[in-house]
CSV table of C-alpha atoms and ligand atoms in Angstrom, one decimal:
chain,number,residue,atom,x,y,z
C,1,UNK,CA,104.7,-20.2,214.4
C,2,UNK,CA,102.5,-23.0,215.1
C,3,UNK,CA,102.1,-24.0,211.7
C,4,UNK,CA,105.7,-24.6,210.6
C,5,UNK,CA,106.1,-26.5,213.4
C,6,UNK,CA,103.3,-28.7,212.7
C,7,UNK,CA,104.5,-29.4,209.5
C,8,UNK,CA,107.5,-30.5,210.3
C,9,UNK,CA,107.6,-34.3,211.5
C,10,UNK,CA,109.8,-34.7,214.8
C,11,UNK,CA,113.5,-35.4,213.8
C,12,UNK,CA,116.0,-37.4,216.2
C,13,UNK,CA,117.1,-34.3,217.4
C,14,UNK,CA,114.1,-33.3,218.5
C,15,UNK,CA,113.2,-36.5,220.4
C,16,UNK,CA,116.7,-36.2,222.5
C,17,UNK,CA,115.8,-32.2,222.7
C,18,UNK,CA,119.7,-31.2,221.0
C,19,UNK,CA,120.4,-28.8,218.6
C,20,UNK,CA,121.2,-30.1,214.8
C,21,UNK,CA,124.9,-28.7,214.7
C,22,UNK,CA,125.7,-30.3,218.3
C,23,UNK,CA,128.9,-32.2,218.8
C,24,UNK,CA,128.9,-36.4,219.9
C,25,UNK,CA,129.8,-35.3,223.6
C,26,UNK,CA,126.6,-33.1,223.6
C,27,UNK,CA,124.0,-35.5,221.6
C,28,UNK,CA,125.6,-38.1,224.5
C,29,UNK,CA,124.4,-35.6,227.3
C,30,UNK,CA,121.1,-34.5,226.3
C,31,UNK,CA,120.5,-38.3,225.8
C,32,UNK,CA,121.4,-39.7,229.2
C,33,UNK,CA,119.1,-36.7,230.2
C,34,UNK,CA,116.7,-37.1,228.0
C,35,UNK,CA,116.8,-41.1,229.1
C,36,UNK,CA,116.5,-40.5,232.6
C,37,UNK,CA,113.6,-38.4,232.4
C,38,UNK,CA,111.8,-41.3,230.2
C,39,UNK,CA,112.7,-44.6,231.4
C,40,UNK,CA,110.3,-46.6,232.4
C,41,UNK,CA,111.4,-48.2,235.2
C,42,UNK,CA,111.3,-44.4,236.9
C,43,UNK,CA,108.0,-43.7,236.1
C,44,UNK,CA,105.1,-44.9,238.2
C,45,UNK,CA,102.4,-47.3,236.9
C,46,UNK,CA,100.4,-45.3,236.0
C,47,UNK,CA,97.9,-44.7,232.5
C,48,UNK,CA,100.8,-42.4,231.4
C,49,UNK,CA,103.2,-45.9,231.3
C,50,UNK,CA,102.4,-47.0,227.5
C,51,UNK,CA,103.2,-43.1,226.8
C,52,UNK,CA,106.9,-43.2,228.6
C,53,UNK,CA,107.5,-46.4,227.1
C,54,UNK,CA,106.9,-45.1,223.2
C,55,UNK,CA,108.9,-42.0,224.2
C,56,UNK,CA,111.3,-44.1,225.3
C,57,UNK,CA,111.6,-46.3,222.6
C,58,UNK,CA,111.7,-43.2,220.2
C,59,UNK,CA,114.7,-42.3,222.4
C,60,UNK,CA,116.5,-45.3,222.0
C,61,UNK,CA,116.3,-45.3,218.2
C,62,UNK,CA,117.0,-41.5,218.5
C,63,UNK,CA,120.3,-42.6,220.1
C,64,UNK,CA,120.9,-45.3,217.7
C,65,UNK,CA,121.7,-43.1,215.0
C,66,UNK,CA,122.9,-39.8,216.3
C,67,UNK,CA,125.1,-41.5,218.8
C,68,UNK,CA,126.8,-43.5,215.9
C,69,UNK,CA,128.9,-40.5,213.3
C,70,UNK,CA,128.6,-42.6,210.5
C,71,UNK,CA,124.8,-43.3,210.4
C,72,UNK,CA,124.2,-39.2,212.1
C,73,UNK,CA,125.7,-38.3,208.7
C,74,UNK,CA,123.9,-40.5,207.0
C,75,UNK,CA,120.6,-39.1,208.5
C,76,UNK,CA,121.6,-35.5,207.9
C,77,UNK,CA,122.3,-36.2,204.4
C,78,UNK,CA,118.3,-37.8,204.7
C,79,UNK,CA,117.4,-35.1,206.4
C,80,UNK,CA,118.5,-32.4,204.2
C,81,UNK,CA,117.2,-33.9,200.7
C,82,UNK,CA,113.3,-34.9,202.7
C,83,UNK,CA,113.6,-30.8,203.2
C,84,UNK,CA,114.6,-29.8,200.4
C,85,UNK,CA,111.8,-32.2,198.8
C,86,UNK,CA,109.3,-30.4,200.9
C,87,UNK,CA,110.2,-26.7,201.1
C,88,UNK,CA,112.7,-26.1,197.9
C,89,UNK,CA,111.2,-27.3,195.5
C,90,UNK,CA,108.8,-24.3,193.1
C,91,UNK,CA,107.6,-26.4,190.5
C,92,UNK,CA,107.0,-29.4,188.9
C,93,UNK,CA,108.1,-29.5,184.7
C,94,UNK,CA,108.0,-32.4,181.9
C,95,UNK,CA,110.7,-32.7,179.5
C,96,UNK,CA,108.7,-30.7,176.9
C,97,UNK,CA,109.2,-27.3,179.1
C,98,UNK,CA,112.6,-27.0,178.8
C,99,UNK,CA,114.1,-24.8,176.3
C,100,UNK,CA,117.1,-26.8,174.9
C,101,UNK,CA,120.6,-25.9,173.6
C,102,UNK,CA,122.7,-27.6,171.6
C,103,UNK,CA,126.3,-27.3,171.4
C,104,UNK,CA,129.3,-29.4,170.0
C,105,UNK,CA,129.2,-32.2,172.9
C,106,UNK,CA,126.5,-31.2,175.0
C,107,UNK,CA,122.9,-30.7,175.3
C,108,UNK,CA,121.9,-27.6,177.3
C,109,UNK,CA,118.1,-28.0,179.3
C,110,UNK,CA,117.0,-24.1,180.6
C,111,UNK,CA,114.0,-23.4,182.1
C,112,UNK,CA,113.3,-20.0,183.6
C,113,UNK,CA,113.2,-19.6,187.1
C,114,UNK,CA,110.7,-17.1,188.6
C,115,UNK,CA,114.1,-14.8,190.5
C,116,UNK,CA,115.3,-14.3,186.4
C,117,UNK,CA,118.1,-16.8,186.5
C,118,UNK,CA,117.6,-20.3,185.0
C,119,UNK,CA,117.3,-23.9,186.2
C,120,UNK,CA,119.8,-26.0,183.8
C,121,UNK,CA,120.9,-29.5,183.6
C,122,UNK,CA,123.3,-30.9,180.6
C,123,UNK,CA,123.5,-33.8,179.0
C,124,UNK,CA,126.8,-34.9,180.8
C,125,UNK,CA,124.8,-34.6,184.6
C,126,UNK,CA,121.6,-36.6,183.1
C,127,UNK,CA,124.3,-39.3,182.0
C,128,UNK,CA,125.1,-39.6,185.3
C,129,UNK,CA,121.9,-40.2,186.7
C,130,UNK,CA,121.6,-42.5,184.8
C,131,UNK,CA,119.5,-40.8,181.9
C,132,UNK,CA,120.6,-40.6,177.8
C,133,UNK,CA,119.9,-37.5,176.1
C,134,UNK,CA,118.2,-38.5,173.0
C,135,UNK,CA,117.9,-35.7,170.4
C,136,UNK,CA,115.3,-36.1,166.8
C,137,UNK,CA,115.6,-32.7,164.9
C,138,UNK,CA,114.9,-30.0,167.7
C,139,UNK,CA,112.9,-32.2,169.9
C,140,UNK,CA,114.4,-34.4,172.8
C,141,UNK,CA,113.4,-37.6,174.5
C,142,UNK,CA,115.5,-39.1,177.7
C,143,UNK,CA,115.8,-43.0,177.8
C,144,UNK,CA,116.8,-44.5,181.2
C,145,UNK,CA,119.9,-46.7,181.5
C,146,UNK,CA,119.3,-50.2,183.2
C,147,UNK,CA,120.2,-48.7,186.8
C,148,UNK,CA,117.9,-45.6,187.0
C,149,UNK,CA,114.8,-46.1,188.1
C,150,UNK,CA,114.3,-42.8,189.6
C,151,UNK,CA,111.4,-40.7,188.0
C,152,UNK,CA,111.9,-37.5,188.3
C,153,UNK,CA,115.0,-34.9,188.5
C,154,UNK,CA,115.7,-32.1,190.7
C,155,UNK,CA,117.0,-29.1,188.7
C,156,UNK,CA,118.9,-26.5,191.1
C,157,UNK,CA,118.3,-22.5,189.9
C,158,UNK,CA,121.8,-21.0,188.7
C,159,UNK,CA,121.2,-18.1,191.4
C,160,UNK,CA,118.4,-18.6,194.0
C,161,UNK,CA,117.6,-21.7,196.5
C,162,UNK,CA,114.8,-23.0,194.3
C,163,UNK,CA,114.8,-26.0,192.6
C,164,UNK,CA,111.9,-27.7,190.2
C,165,UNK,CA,111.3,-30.9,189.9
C,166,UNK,CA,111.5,-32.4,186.1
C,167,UNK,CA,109.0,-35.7,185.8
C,168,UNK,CA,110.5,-37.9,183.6
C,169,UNK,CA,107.7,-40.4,182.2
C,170,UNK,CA,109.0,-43.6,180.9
C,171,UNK,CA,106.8,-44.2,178.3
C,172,UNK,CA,108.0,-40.9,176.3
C,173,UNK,CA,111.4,-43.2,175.8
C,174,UNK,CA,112.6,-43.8,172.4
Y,201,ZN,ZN1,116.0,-18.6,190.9
């Protein structure tokens, strides 16, 4: 599978060679291994030294955040969303492409995913991003609240793993 490996960029677990799911105690190991083999004081001076000392360095900061809980689970959380960003994501939608529903309270967004099911956001879950759901007869606009800054929304399908992307562009606000 040389492809999918070359389009994935190298993750900290890569550099200390340790699987994703490994405990503190193992992430420890691999990197006092992995440091051993690297360190530039063992190495010879040779053309390869600028080499040893980048891998080293990429150990280091490797270490930095996988030998640390907190910031590992921090950088899994990173690393989950950059994949999701890549691989998860079918489509990208505007605002217009969404079939809307409106009930008492709460404004229904659908837009049909390619397995059957649909990908559907209310009115409640745009508020929390940040987003009001602005409705003008049967046509809707979203207006950004002070904080969000954040273009675009991720819409997870009701029963596969895909998600689309909706763009929302600011100068379609009310
Ligand atoms: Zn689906």
């Amino acid at each position: 599978m040389q492809l999918a490996c070359n389009s994935i960029r190298q993750t900290h677990y890569n550099v200390l060679n340790v699987k994703e799911d490994a405990t503190q105690e193992e992430i420890r190991a691999c990197y006092k291994s992995a440091l051993l083999i690297s360190h530039p004081d063992k190495q010879h001076k040779t053309s390869q030294t600028t080499n040893s000392e980048s891998r080293f360095l990429e150990i280091q900061s490797a270490w930095e955040i996988l030998g640390n809980v907190e910031s590992r689970a921090v950088y899994d959380m990173e690393l989950r969303v950059s994949r999701q960003d890549e691989s998860v994501v079918a489509d990208e939608i505007e605002l217009e492409d969404l079939m809307v529903e409106t009930g008492d309270d709460v404004v229904e967004l659908f837009y049909q995913c390619r397995c059957g099911d649909y990908f559907s956001l209310d009115s409640f879950e745009l508020e929390e991003m940040g987003f009001e759901l602005l409705m003008e007869g049967d046509k809707v606009s979203l207006q950004a609240n002070g904080a969000a800054d954040m273009a675009s929304v991720v819409l997870p399908c009701g029963s596969c793993s895909l998600k689309i992307r909706l763009r929302i562009s600011k100068d379609k606000g009310v």
